CSV table of C-alpha atoms and ligand atoms in Angstrom, one decimal:
chain,number,residue,atom,x,y,z
A,1,UNK,CA,-115.9,-138.2,81.7
A,2,UNK,CA,-114.9,-135.1,79.8
A,3,UNK,CA,-111.5,-134.9,78.4
A,4,UNK,CA,-111.2,-131.1,78.2
A,5,UNK,CA,-107.4,-131.5,78.7
A,6,UNK,CA,-107.1,-132.9,75.2
A,7,UNK,CA,-107.9,-129.4,74.0
A,8,UNK,CA,-105.7,-127.8,76.7
A,9,UNK,CA,-102.6,-129.9,76.3
A,10,UNK,CA,-102.4,-132.1,79.4
A,11,UNK,CA,-99.2,-132.1,81.4
A,12,UNK,CA,-96.7,-134.8,80.5
A,13,UNK,CA,-96.6,-137.6,83.0
A,14,UNK,CA,-93.7,-139.9,83.5
A,15,UNK,CA,-90.1,-139.9,84.3
A,16,UNK,CA,-88.2,-141.7,87.0
A,17,UNK,CA,-89.7,-141.2,90.4
A,18,UNK,CA,-86.9,-140.6,92.8
A,19,UNK,CA,-88.9,-139.6,95.8
A,20,UNK,CA,-92.2,-140.2,97.5
A,21,UNK,CA,-93.6,-137.9,100.0
A,22,UNK,CA,-95.9,-137.6,102.9
A,23,UNK,CA,-98.6,-137.9,100.4
A,24,UNK,CA,-97.1,-140.6,98.5
A,25,UNK,CA,-98.7,-142.0,101.1
A,26,UNK,CA,-102.1,-140.6,100.6
A,27,UNK,CA,-103.1,-142.7,97.6
A,28,UNK,CA,-106.6,-142.2,96.1
A,29,UNK,CA,-108.9,-140.6,98.6
A,30,UNK,CA,-112.0,-142.3,99.8
A,31,UNK,CA,-114.7,-139.6,99.5
A,32,UNK,CA,-116.4,-138.6,102.6
A,33,UNK,CA,-119.7,-136.8,102.7
A,34,UNK,CA,-119.1,-133.9,105.2
A,35,UNK,CA,-119.2,-130.4,103.7
A,36,UNK,CA,-116.0,-128.3,103.6
A,37,UNK,CA,-116.6,-125.1,105.6
A,38,UNK,CA,-113.2,-123.5,104.8
A,39,UNK,CA,-112.3,-121.6,101.6
A,40,UNK,CA,-109.3,-121.4,99.4
A,41,UNK,CA,-107.6,-117.9,99.6
A,42,UNK,CA,-104.7,-118.5,97.3
A,43,UNK,CA,-102.5,-121.1,95.7
A,44,UNK,CA,-99.2,-120.5,97.5
A,45,UNK,CA,-96.7,-122.5,95.5
A,46,UNK,CA,-96.0,-123.8,92.0
A,47,UNK,CA,-97.5,-122.9,88.6
A,48,UNK,CA,-100.1,-120.2,88.6
A,49,UNK,CA,-99.3,-119.1,92.2
A,50,UNK,CA,-99.0,-115.3,92.6
A,51,UNK,CA,-95.8,-115.8,94.6
A,52,UNK,CA,-94.2,-117.3,91.5
A,53,UNK,CA,-92.2,-119.7,93.6
A,54,UNK,CA,-91.4,-121.7,90.5
A,55,UNK,CA,-89.8,-118.7,88.7
A,56,UNK,CA,-88.1,-117.2,91.7
A,57,UNK,CA,-86.7,-120.2,93.6
A,58,UNK,CA,-87.4,-123.3,91.4
A,59,UNK,CA,-90.1,-124.4,93.8
A,60,UNK,CA,-92.5,-126.0,91.3
A,61,UNK,CA,-94.0,-128.9,93.3
A,62,UNK,CA,-93.9,-129.0,97.1
A,63,UNK,CA,-96.0,-129.6,100.2
A,64,UNK,CA,-96.6,-128.8,103.9
A,65,UNK,CA,-95.8,-125.2,104.7
A,66,UNK,CA,-95.3,-125.2,108.4
A,67,UNK,CA,-95.4,-121.7,109.8
A,68,UNK,CA,-94.2,-119.9,112.8
A,69,UNK,CA,-93.5,-116.3,113.9
A,70,UNK,CA,-89.7,-115.7,113.8
A,71,UNK,CA,-89.9,-113.1,116.6
A,72,UNK,CA,-88.6,-110.4,114.2
A,73,UNK,CA,-91.7,-109.4,112.3
A,74,UNK,CA,-91.8,-112.3,109.9
A,75,UNK,CA,-93.4,-115.7,109.5
A,76,UNK,CA,-91.1,-118.5,108.4
A,77,UNK,CA,-92.8,-121.2,106.3
A,78,UNK,CA,-91.1,-124.6,105.8
A,79,UNK,CA,-91.9,-127.0,103.0
A,80,UNK,CA,-91.3,-130.7,102.6
A,81,UNK,CA,-89.9,-132.6,99.6
A,82,UNK,CA,-89.6,-129.9,96.9
A,83,UNK,CA,-89.1,-130.3,93.1
A,84,UNK,CA,-88.0,-127.9,90.5
A,85,UNK,CA,-88.4,-127.3,86.8
A,86,UNK,CA,-88.3,-131.0,85.6
A,87,UNK,CA,-91.2,-131.9,87.9
A,88,UNK,CA,-94.3,-132.9,85.9
A,89,UNK,CA,-96.6,-134.0,88.7
A,90,UNK,CA,-99.1,-134.5,90.1
A,91,UNK,CA,-97.7,-136.0,93.3
A,92,UNK,CA,-94.2,-136.0,94.7
A,93,UNK,CA,-91.1,-137.2,92.9
A,94,UNK,CA,-89.6,-136.1,89.6
A,95,UNK,CA,-87.3,-137.2,86.9
A,96,UNK,CA,-83.6,-136.6,86.8
A,97,UNK,CA,-82.7,-132.9,87.2
A,98,UNK,CA,-85.8,-132.5,89.3
A,99,UNK,CA,-83.7,-130.4,91.7
A,100,UNK,CA,-85.1,-132.4,94.6
A,101,UNK,CA,-84.6,-130.8,98.0
A,102,UNK,CA,-85.9,-132.5,101.1
A,103,UNK,CA,-87.0,-129.1,102.6
A,104,UNK,CA,-86.9,-125.4,101.8
A,105,UNK,CA,-88.2,-122.3,103.5
A,106,UNK,CA,-89.7,-118.9,102.6
A,107,UNK,CA,-90.2,-115.8,104.7
A,108,UNK,CA,-93.3,-113.5,104.8
A,109,UNK,CA,-94.2,-110.3,106.6
A,110,UNK,CA,-97.6,-110.1,105.0
A,111,UNK,CA,-100.2,-109.2,107.6
A,112,UNK,CA,-103.3,-109.0,105.4
A,113,UNK,CA,-103.9,-112.6,104.6
A,114,UNK,CA,-107.4,-112.0,103.2
A,115,UNK,CA,-105.9,-111.3,99.8
A,116,UNK,CA,-103.1,-113.9,99.9
A,117,UNK,CA,-99.7,-114.3,101.6
A,118,UNK,CA,-96.8,-112.7,99.9
A,119,UNK,CA,-93.4,-114.4,100.1
A,120,UNK,CA,-90.5,-112.0,100.3
A,121,UNK,CA,-87.4,-114.1,100.5
A,122,UNK,CA,-86.0,-117.6,100.7
A,123,UNK,CA,-82.6,-119.0,101.8
A,124,UNK,CA,-80.9,-119.6,98.5
A,125,UNK,CA,-78.2,-121.6,97.0
A,126,UNK,CA,-75.7,-119.8,94.7
A,127,UNK,CA,-77.8,-120.6,91.7
A,128,UNK,CA,-80.6,-118.6,93.2
A,129,UNK,CA,-82.8,-121.6,93.9
A,130,UNK,CA,-84.3,-122.2,97.4
A,131,UNK,CA,-81.7,-124.3,99.1
A,132,UNK,CA,-82.1,-127.5,101.2
A,133,UNK,CA,-81.8,-126.6,104.8
A,134,UNK,CA,-81.5,-129.9,106.6
A,135,UNK,CA,-79.6,-132.4,104.4
A,136,UNK,CA,-80.7,-136.0,103.8
A,137,UNK,CA,-79.0,-139.0,102.3
A,138,UNK,CA,-81.8,-139.6,99.8
A,139,UNK,CA,-81.2,-143.4,100.0
A,140,UNK,CA,-84.4,-145.5,100.3
A,141,UNK,CA,-84.2,-147.8,103.3
A,142,UNK,CA,-81.5,-145.8,104.9
A,143,UNK,CA,-82.5,-142.1,105.0
A,144,UNK,CA,-84.8,-141.1,102.2
A,145,UNK,CA,-85.5,-137.6,103.2
A,146,UNK,CA,-85.8,-135.1,106.1
A,147,UNK,CA,-89.2,-133.5,106.4
A,148,UNK,CA,-90.0,-130.5,108.7
A,149,UNK,CA,-92.9,-131.1,111.1
A,150,UNK,CA,-92.7,-128.0,113.4
A,151,UNK,CA,-91.1,-124.6,113.9
A,152,UNK,CA,-90.8,-122.1,116.7
A,153,UNK,CA,-88.6,-119.1,117.6
A,154,UNK,CA,-87.1,-118.6,121.1
A,155,UNK,CA,-85.4,-115.3,121.3
A,156,UNK,CA,-83.4,-114.8,118.1
A,157,UNK,CA,-83.0,-118.6,117.5
A,158,UNK,CA,-85.2,-120.5,115.1
A,159,UNK,CA,-85.9,-124.2,115.8
A,160,UNK,CA,-87.3,-126.6,113.3
A,161,UNK,CA,-88.5,-130.0,114.3
A,162,UNK,CA,-88.1,-132.6,111.5
A,163,UNK,CA,-88.4,-136.4,110.9
A,164,UNK,CA,-85.7,-138.5,109.3
A,165,UNK,CA,-87.7,-140.7,106.9
A,166,UNK,CA,-86.1,-144.1,106.4
A,167,UNK,CA,-88.5,-145.2,103.6
A,168,UNK,CA,-92.0,-144.6,102.3
A,169,UNK,CA,-94.4,-147.5,102.5
A,170,UNK,CA,-98.0,-148.3,101.6
A,171,UNK,CA,-100.5,-145.5,101.5
A,172,UNK,CA,-100.6,-143.9,105.0
A,173,UNK,CA,-97.4,-145.7,106.1
A,174,UNK,CA,-93.8,-144.6,106.3
A,175,UNK,CA,-90.9,-145.5,108.6
A,176,UNK,CA,-88.9,-142.9,110.4
A,177,UNK,CA,-85.4,-143.2,111.8
A,178,UNK,CA,-85.9,-140.5,114.4
A,179,UNK,CA,-87.4,-137.1,115.2
A,180,UNK,CA,-84.8,-134.3,115.4
A,181,UNK,CA,-84.4,-130.6,115.9
A,182,UNK,CA,-82.4,-128.2,113.8
A,183,UNK,CA,-81.7,-124.6,114.7
A,184,UNK,CA,-80.7,-121.3,113.0
A,185,UNK,CA,-79.3,-118.1,114.4
A,186,UNK,CA,-79.6,-116.1,111.2
A,187,UNK,CA,-83.4,-116.1,110.6
A,188,UNK,CA,-83.5,-119.4,108.9
A,189,UNK,CA,-80.6,-118.9,106.4
A,190,UNK,CA,-78.3,-121.6,107.8
A,191,UNK,CA,-79.3,-124.5,110.0
A,192,UNK,CA,-77.4,-126.8,112.4
A,193,UNK,CA,-78.8,-130.2,113.2
A,194,UNK,CA,-78.7,-130.7,117.0
A,195,UNK,CA,-77.9,-133.9,118.8
A,196,UNK,CA,-81.3,-133.8,120.4
A,197,UNK,CA,-83.4,-136.6,118.9
A,198,UNK,CA,-86.0,-139.2,119.6
A,199,UNK,CA,-85.1,-142.5,118.0
A,200,UNK,CA,-87.9,-144.7,116.7
A,201,UNK,CA,-88.6,-148.0,118.3
A,202,UNK,CA,-87.9,-151.3,116.3
A,203,UNK,CA,-91.6,-151.8,116.1
A,204,UNK,CA,-92.0,-148.3,114.6
A,205,UNK,CA,-94.5,-147.1,117.3
A,206,UNK,CA,-92.5,-144.4,119.1
A,207,UNK,CA,-95.1,-141.7,120.0
A,208,UNK,CA,-93.0,-138.6,119.2
A,209,UNK,CA,-91.7,-139.3,115.6
A,210,UNK,CA,-93.6,-136.3,114.2
A,211,UNK,CA,-93.6,-133.3,116.5
A,212,UNK,CA,-95.6,-130.1,116.5
A,213,UNK,CA,-94.9,-127.1,118.7
A,214,UNK,CA,-97.4,-124.8,120.5
A,215,UNK,CA,-96.3,-122.1,122.9
A,216,UNK,CA,-98.2,-120.9,126.0
A,217,UNK,CA,-96.5,-118.8,128.6
A,218,UNK,CA,-92.9,-119.7,128.8
A,219,UNK,CA,-93.5,-123.3,127.9
A,220,UNK,CA,-93.5,-125.2,124.6
A,221,UNK,CA,-96.0,-128.0,124.3
A,222,UNK,CA,-94.6,-130.7,122.0
A,223,UNK,CA,-97.3,-132.8,120.4
A,224,UNK,CA,-96.2,-136.1,119.0
A,225,UNK,CA,-97.5,-138.7,116.6
A,226,UNK,CA,-96.0,-142.0,115.4
A,227,UNK,CA,-94.5,-142.4,111.9
A,228,UNK,CA,-97.3,-142.7,109.3
A,229,UNK,CA,-100.9,-141.7,109.7
A,230,UNK,CA,-102.4,-144.3,111.9
A,231,UNK,CA,-101.3,-143.7,115.5
A,232,UNK,CA,-102.7,-141.5,118.3
A,233,UNK,CA,-101.2,-138.2,119.6
A,234,UNK,CA,-99.3,-137.6,122.8
A,235,UNK,CA,-98.0,-134.4,124.4
A,236,UNK,CA,-94.9,-133.2,126.3
A,237,UNK,CA,-94.0,-129.9,128.0
A,238,UNK,CA,-90.6,-128.2,128.0
A,239,UNK,CA,-89.5,-124.7,129.1
A,240,UNK,CA,-88.9,-122.8,125.9
A,241,UNK,CA,-85.2,-122.1,126.8
A,242,UNK,CA,-84.6,-125.9,127.1
A,243,UNK,CA,-86.1,-127.1,123.9
A,244,UNK,CA,-82.8,-129.0,123.1
A,245,UNK,CA,-82.5,-130.5,126.6
A,246,UNK,CA,-84.3,-133.8,126.6
A,247,UNK,CA,-84.0,-134.1,130.4
A,248,UNK,CA,-86.2,-131.0,130.7
A,249,UNK,CA,-89.2,-132.6,128.9
A,250,UNK,CA,-92.2,-133.8,130.9
A,251,UNK,CA,-94.6,-136.2,129.3
A,252,UNK,CA,-98.3,-136.3,130.0
A,253,UNK,CA,-99.1,-139.7,131.6
A,254,UNK,CA,-102.8,-139.2,132.0
A,255,UNK,CA,-102.6,-137.7,135.5
A,256,UNK,CA,-99.4,-135.6,135.7
A,257,UNK,CA,-96.3,-134.5,133.8
A,258,UNK,CA,-93.8,-137.4,134.0
A,259,UNK,CA,-90.0,-137.3,133.5
A,260,UNK,CA,-90.3,-140.7,131.8
A,261,UNK,CA,-90.9,-140.6,128.0
A,262,UNK,CA,-92.3,-144.2,128.3
A,263,UNK,CA,-95.2,-142.9,130.5
A,264,UNK,CA,-96.7,-140.8,127.7
A,265,UNK,CA,-100.3,-141.7,127.0
A,266,UNK,CA,-102.5,-140.9,124.0
A,267,UNK,CA,-104.4,-137.6,124.4
A,268,UNK,CA,-106.1,-137.8,121.0
A,269,UNK,CA,-107.2,-141.2,119.6
A,270,UNK,CA,-105.9,-142.6,116.4
A,271,UNK,CA,-105.7,-142.0,113.5
A,272,UNK,CA,-104.1,-138.6,113.6
A,273,UNK,CA,-101.0,-137.2,111.9
A,274,UNK,CA,-99.4,-134.0,110.6
A,275,UNK,CA,-100.5,-132.1,113.7
A,276,UNK,CA,-100.6,-128.3,113.9
A,277,UNK,CA,-101.5,-126.9,117.3
A,278,UNK,CA,-101.7,-123.3,118.5
A,279,UNK,CA,-103.1,-121.4,121.5
A,280,UNK,CA,-105.9,-119.2,120.3
A,281,UNK,CA,-106.5,-116.1,122.5
A,282,UNK,CA,-109.9,-115.4,120.9
A,283,UNK,CA,-111.4,-118.7,121.9
A,284,UNK,CA,-109.1,-119.2,124.9
A,285,UNK,CA,-108.4,-122.7,123.6
A,286,UNK,CA,-105.7,-124.7,122.0
A,287,UNK,CA,-106.7,-125.5,118.4
A,288,UNK,CA,-105.4,-128.8,117.0
A,289,UNK,CA,-105.7,-129.5,113.3
A,290,UNK,CA,-104.8,-132.9,112.0
A,291,UNK,CA,-105.3,-135.3,109.2
A,292,UNK,CA,-107.7,-137.9,110.5
A,293,UNK,CA,-108.6,-140.6,108.0
A,294,UNK,CA,-109.1,-138.8,104.7
A,295,UNK,CA,-110.1,-135.4,106.1
A,296,UNK,CA,-108.5,-132.5,108.0
A,297,UNK,CA,-110.3,-132.0,111.3
A,298,UNK,CA,-110.2,-129.4,114.1
A,299,UNK,CA,-110.3,-130.3,117.8
A,300,UNK,CA,-110.2,-127.8,120.7
A,301,UNK,CA,-109.2,-128.0,124.3
A,302,UNK,CA,-108.6,-125.6,127.2
A,303,UNK,CA,-105.5,-127.5,128.2
A,304,UNK,CA,-102.9,-129.2,126.0
A,305,UNK,CA,-103.5,-132.5,127.6
A,306,UNK,CA,-107.2,-132.3,126.9
A,307,UNK,CA,-109.9,-133.2,127.1
A,308,UNK,CA,-110.1,-132.5,123.4
A,309,UNK,CA,-113.5,-131.8,121.7
A,310,UNK,CA,-115.0,-134.0,119.1
A,311,UNK,CA,-113.5,-133.4,115.7
A,312,UNK,CA,-115.1,-130.8,113.4
A,313,UNK,CA,-114.5,-131.3,109.7
A,314,UNK,CA,-112.2,-128.5,108.3
A,315,UNK,CA,-111.7,-129.8,104.8
A,316,UNK,CA,-113.2,-132.9,103.3
A,317,UNK,CA,-111.3,-135.1,100.8
A,318,UNK,CA,-114.6,-135.2,98.9
A,319,UNK,CA,-113.9,-131.6,97.9
A,320,UNK,CA,-110.1,-131.7,98.1
A,321,UNK,CA,-109.0,-135.2,97.2
A,322,UNK,CA,-105.6,-136.2,98.5
A,323,UNK,CA,-105.5,-133.3,100.9
A,324,UNK,CA,-103.2,-133.4,103.9
A,325,UNK,CA,-101.0,-131.3,106.1
A,326,UNK,CA,-103.1,-128.5,107.6
A,327,UNK,CA,-100.8,-126.0,109.3
A,328,UNK,CA,-101.9,-122.8,111.1
A,329,UNK,CA,-100.6,-119.4,110.2
A,330,UNK,CA,-99.5,-117.9,113.6
A,331,UNK,CA,-101.1,-114.4,113.0
A,332,UNK,CA,-104.8,-115.4,113.2
A,333,UNK,CA,-107.0,-112.8,114.9
A,334,UNK,CA,-110.5,-112.6,116.3
A,335,UNK,CA,-111.4,-116.1,115.1
A,336,UNK,CA,-110.2,-115.5,111.5
A,337,UNK,CA,-107.8,-118.3,111.0
A,338,UNK,CA,-105.6,-119.0,108.1
A,339,UNK,CA,-103.7,-122.2,107.4
A,340,UNK,CA,-101.7,-124.0,104.7
A,341,UNK,CA,-103.2,-127.1,103.1
A,342,UNK,CA,-101.4,-129.5,100.7
A,343,UNK,CA,-103.0,-131.4,97.9
A,344,UNK,CA,-101.4,-134.4,96.3
A,345,UNK,CA,-102.8,-133.2,93.0
A,346,UNK,CA,-101.2,-131.0,91.9
A,347,UNK,CA,-98.7,-131.4,94.8
A,348,UNK,CA,-98.8,-127.8,95.9
A,349,UNK,CA,-99.8,-125.8,98.9
A,350,UNK,CA,-102.9,-123.6,99.3
A,351,UNK,CA,-103.6,-120.8,101.8
A,352,UNK,CA,-107.0,-121.6,103.4
A,353,UNK,CA,-109.3,-119.6,105.6
A,354,UNK,CA,-111.8,-120.5,108.4
A,355,UNK,CA,-113.6,-118.7,111.1
A,356,UNK,CA,-114.2,-119.9,114.6
A,357,UNK,CA,-116.5,-118.5,117.3
A,358,UNK,CA,-115.5,-117.8,120.9
A,359,UNK,CA,-116.2,-121.4,121.7
A,360,UNK,CA,-113.9,-122.7,119.1
A,361,UNK,CA,-116.7,-123.8,116.7
A,362,UNK,CA,-116.2,-123.3,113.0
A,363,UNK,CA,-118.7,-120.7,111.7
A,364,UNK,CA,-119.6,-118.9,108.5
A,365,UNK,CA,-118.9,-121.8,106.3
A,366,UNK,CA,-118.7,-121.8,102.5
A,367,UNK,CA,-122.3,-121.8,101.3
A,368,UNK,CA,-121.5,-123.2,97.9
A,369,UNK,CA,-121.9,-127.0,97.6
A,370,UNK,CA,-119.4,-129.1,95.7
A,371,UNK,CA,-117.2,-125.9,95.5
A,372,UNK,CA,-114.2,-127.6,93.8
A,373,UNK,CA,-116.3,-129.8,91.4
A,374,UNK,CA,-114.8,-132.9,92.8
A,375,UNK,CA,-117.9,-134.7,94.1
A,376,UNK,CA,-119.4,-135.8,90.7
A,377,UNK,CA,-118.5,-136.3,87.1
A,378,UNK,CA,-122.0,-135.3,86.0
A,379,UNK,CA,-123.6,-131.9,85.8
A,380,UNK,CA,-126.9,-131.2,87.5
A,381,UNK,CA,-129.7,-128.6,87.2
A,382,UNK,CA,-128.2,-126.1,89.6
A,383,UNK,CA,-130.5,-126.9,92.5
A,384,UNK,CA,-130.0,-129.0,95.6
A,385,UNK,CA,-126.3,-128.3,95.7
A,386,UNK,CA,-125.6,-129.3,92.1
A,387,UNK,CA,-124.0,-127.3,89.3
A,388,UNK,CA,-125.8,-126.6,86.0
A,389,UNK,CA,-124.4,-125.3,82.7
A,390,UNK,CA,-125.3,-124.4,79.1
A,391,UNK,CA,-123.9,-126.7,76.4
A,392,UNK,CA,-121.2,-127.4,75.5
A,393,UNK,CA,-120.1,-127.8,79.0
A,394,UNK,CA,-119.4,-130.2,81.9
A,395,UNK,CA,-117.0,-131.3,84.5
A,396,UNK,CA,-113.4,-131.4,83.3
A,397,UNK,CA,-111.5,-134.3,84.7
A,398,UNK,CA,-108.4,-134.1,82.5
A,399,UNK,CA,-105.1,-134.5,84.5
A,400,UNK,CA,-103.4,-131.4,85.7
A,401,UNK,CA,-106.0,-129.0,84.3
A,402,UNK,CA,-107.7,-127.9,87.5
A,403,UNK,CA,-106.9,-125.1,89.9
A,404,UNK,CA,-107.1,-127.5,92.7
A,405,UNK,CA,-107.8,-131.2,92.9
A,406,UNK,CA,-108.8,-133.3,89.8
A,407,UNK,CA,-111.9,-131.5,88.6
A,408,UNK,CA,-113.1,-128.2,87.4
A,409,UNK,CA,-116.1,-127.0,85.3
A,410,UNK,CA,-116.0,-125.7,81.8
A,411,UNK,CA,-118.0,-124.2,79.0
A,412,UNK,CA,-116.9,-124.0,75.4
A,413,UNK,CA,-118.7,-123.0,72.2
A,414,UNK,CA,-118.7,-120.6,69.3
A,415,UNK,CA,-122.1,-119.0,69.7
A,416,UNK,CA,-124.0,-117.2,72.5
A,417,UNK,CA,-123.8,-116.9,76.2
A,418,UNK,CA,-122.3,-120.0,77.9
A,419,UNK,CA,-122.3,-120.3,81.7
A,420,UNK,CA,-122.1,-122.5,84.8
A,421,UNK,CA,-124.3,-121.8,87.9
A,422,UNK,CA,-125.6,-123.0,91.2
A,423,UNK,CA,-128.4,-121.8,93.4
A,424,UNK,CA,-127.1,-120.9,96.9
A,425,UNK,CA,-129.2,-120.3,99.9
A,426,UNK,CA,-128.5,-117.0,101.7
A,427,UNK,CA,-130.0,-114.9,104.4
A,428,UNK,CA,-131.8,-111.7,103.2
A,429,UNK,CA,-130.2,-108.3,103.9
A,430,UNK,CA,-126.8,-109.8,104.5
A,431,UNK,CA,-123.4,-109.0,103.0
A,432,UNK,CA,-121.5,-111.8,101.2
A,433,UNK,CA,-118.3,-112.2,99.3
A,434,UNK,CA,-118.1,-114.5,96.3
A,435,UNK,CA,-114.7,-115.8,95.2
A,436,UNK,CA,-113.6,-118.2,92.5
A,437,UNK,CA,-110.8,-119.1,90.1
A,438,UNK,CA,-111.4,-118.7,86.4
A,439,UNK,CA,-109.3,-119.1,83.3
A,440,UNK,CA,-110.3,-118.6,79.6
A,441,UNK,CA,-109.0,-119.1,76.1
A,442,UNK,CA,-106.9,-116.2,74.9
A,443,UNK,CA,-109.6,-115.1,72.5
A,444,UNK,CA,-112.2,-114.6,75.2
A,445,UNK,CA,-113.6,-111.1,75.0
A,446,UNK,CA,-116.6,-110.8,77.4
A,447,UNK,CA,-116.8,-112.9,80.5
A,448,UNK,CA,-118.8,-112.4,83.8
A,449,UNK,CA,-118.5,-113.9,87.3
A,450,UNK,CA,-121.1,-113.0,89.9
A,451,UNK,CA,-124.4,-113.5,91.6
A,452,UNK,CA,-127.9,-113.1,90.1
A,453,UNK,CA,-131.5,-113.9,91.0
A,454,UNK,CA,-132.9,-117.2,89.9
A,455,UNK,CA,-134.7,-115.2,87.2
A,456,UNK,CA,-131.4,-114.1,85.9
A,457,UNK,CA,-131.2,-110.5,87.1
A,458,UNK,CA,-127.7,-109.6,88.1
A,459,UNK,CA,-127.1,-108.7,91.7
A,460,UNK,CA,-123.4,-108.1,91.4
A,461,UNK,CA,-120.7,-109.2,88.9
A,462,UNK,CA,-117.2,-108.9,87.7
A,463,UNK,CA,-116.4,-108.4,84.0
A,464,UNK,CA,-113.3,-109.9,82.4
A,465,UNK,CA,-112.0,-110.5,78.9
A,466,UNK,CA,-109.0,-112.8,78.4
A,467,UNK,CA,-107.8,-114.1,81.7
A,468,UNK,CA,-105.1,-116.5,80.6
A,469,UNK,CA,-104.0,-118.6,83.6
A,470,UNK,CA,-106.1,-119.3,86.7
A,471,UNK,CA,-107.2,-115.9,88.1
A,472,UNK,CA,-109.0,-115.2,91.3
A,473,UNK,CA,-112.1,-113.1,91.0
A,474,UNK,CA,-113.9,-111.5,93.9
A,475,UNK,CA,-117.4,-110.1,94.0
A,476,UNK,CA,-119.1,-108.6,97.0
A,477,UNK,CA,-122.9,-108.5,97.1
A,478,UNK,CA,-125.8,-107.7,99.3
A,479,UNK,CA,-128.6,-110.3,99.4
A,480,UNK,CA,-131.4,-107.7,99.8
A,481,UNK,CA,-134.7,-109.5,99.8
A,482,UNK,CA,-133.3,-112.7,98.3
A,483,UNK,CA,-133.1,-116.0,100.1
A,484,UNK,CA,-131.5,-117.7,97.1
A,485,UNK,CA,-128.9,-116.3,94.8
A,486,UNK,CA,-127.5,-118.0,91.7
A,487,UNK,CA,-123.7,-117.8,91.5
A,488,UNK,CA,-122.4,-118.0,88.0
A,489,UNK,CA,-119.4,-117.9,85.7
A,490,UNK,CA,-119.9,-117.4,82.0
A,491,UNK,CA,-118.6,-116.1,78.7
A,492,UNK,CA,-119.9,-114.8,75.4
A,493,UNK,CA,-118.6,-117.0,72.6
A,494,UNK,CA,-119.6,-115.1,69.5
A,495,UNK,CA,-116.0,-114.3,68.5
A,496,UNK,CA,-114.8,-117.8,67.7
A,497,UNK,CA,-114.1,-121.0,69.7
A,498,UNK,CA,-114.0,-119.7,73.2
A,499,UNK,CA,-113.8,-121.6,76.5
A,500,UNK,CA,-113.9,-120.9,80.2
A,501,UNK,CA,-113.0,-123.0,83.2
A,502,UNK,CA,-114.0,-122.3,86.9
A,503,UNK,CA,-112.8,-124.0,90.1
A,504,UNK,CA,-113.0,-123.4,93.9
A,505,UNK,CA,-116.1,-121.2,94.2
A,506,UNK,CA,-117.0,-119.8,97.6
A,507,UNK,CA,-119.7,-117.6,99.1
A,508,UNK,CA,-118.9,-116.4,102.6
A,509,UNK,CA,-121.0,-114.2,104.9
A,510,UNK,CA,-119.0,-111.0,105.6
B,1,CA,CA1,-101.6,-110.2,101.6
B,2,CA,CA1,-111.2,-128.6,91.7
């Protein structure tokens, strides 16, 4: 264990926890072994996020990020329990004056998601902070919070599905009062909670307590799961103009669409939760993303009732511990799919990217192994999917010191070239893009991030001096005759005590 954070000033931990969250729920992740094919595009919220949600709207710690097209050139993005300046994380909850809001929302018209997703505005309270849209009582055992689960526009009206959380429970468990729908006729600025709701059963097994919306034709398919993370999924269908009319809902009973809610049968086996579903014109399939166990997985189907494909791993908790809440961006094209993913540590939301082929299979995965440094505390020799580094260096496990998750890699010294690297298998004569997040001490004056041959000849690299906070670096390269490249991040340390950290490294075929 390396305590790099001692040198960095670890974030203070403590204060009265006033709220849990979906992931309060997550608890420590049990590492799985599947690789993570998707890549991090950007940190969307909180400290070091280019959107500066902390400075602009007092959104310092938050999660989820449910997105939908507002029908007017923008995407609306709804977040769950949100904390402000006093939040010290990781995880949900904060001390007094944490400015806890059960839900907030931002708007974006950014159509180039490859370089991140710019937020333009947020419904605000008079103080300029992002305001709570659906109120909650904030009383444990009564109504703790109101968390968005879905959103969709019909005409000029915005609808937001939410769950009224009665109380948080053991990891993976929480109790809901009901699933409800709020609506807005002013592009999400002000919301009215409708009378339409699905009350939970006394046993806590009502199948539509967390709802997700997917549109095809003039219908909205409403996918439901139970409270918590341990039930199956069911589906209902409703004409889009009748979303608030419960009598217009038809529930899939295994053979046909039934009027009777009690007839609904599971269409995806347990355990699934935090569903996001959308119809993908490129693969002509419904794509369903869900937390399943400790990982986010993707299933596909030509019809909303299934049959659904076997799960493909989207993101493994071995790489992104405490991950949850994968939610599609609605403007994905030609198999290039963007989505929001939450991580309990640091309790913020990341924009992620994956590619699917015309059959709905995930393709062009990240070729870097252990890309977020979460799979081991020890450094290796750079081969076989391990990382190597020149002393003094290692895996930094100090709290709140990583770009994502709990680990990053560091080098620190006062003489010579210090760097971190991994051998990555590539195809010859192919274009690749290398990305990663780096930060340095302020006195850093010559750093490099790039790809080189295993003999050390640079193929392509970016130069930097003093980066300050976590900064995304991007390097495109051609593999030429190479079948292995060595990706690296390093710094010259001849000008004093200089350090560098790196996290979330990716190599993707272009
Ligand atoms: Ca952009
Ligand atoms: Ca990490």
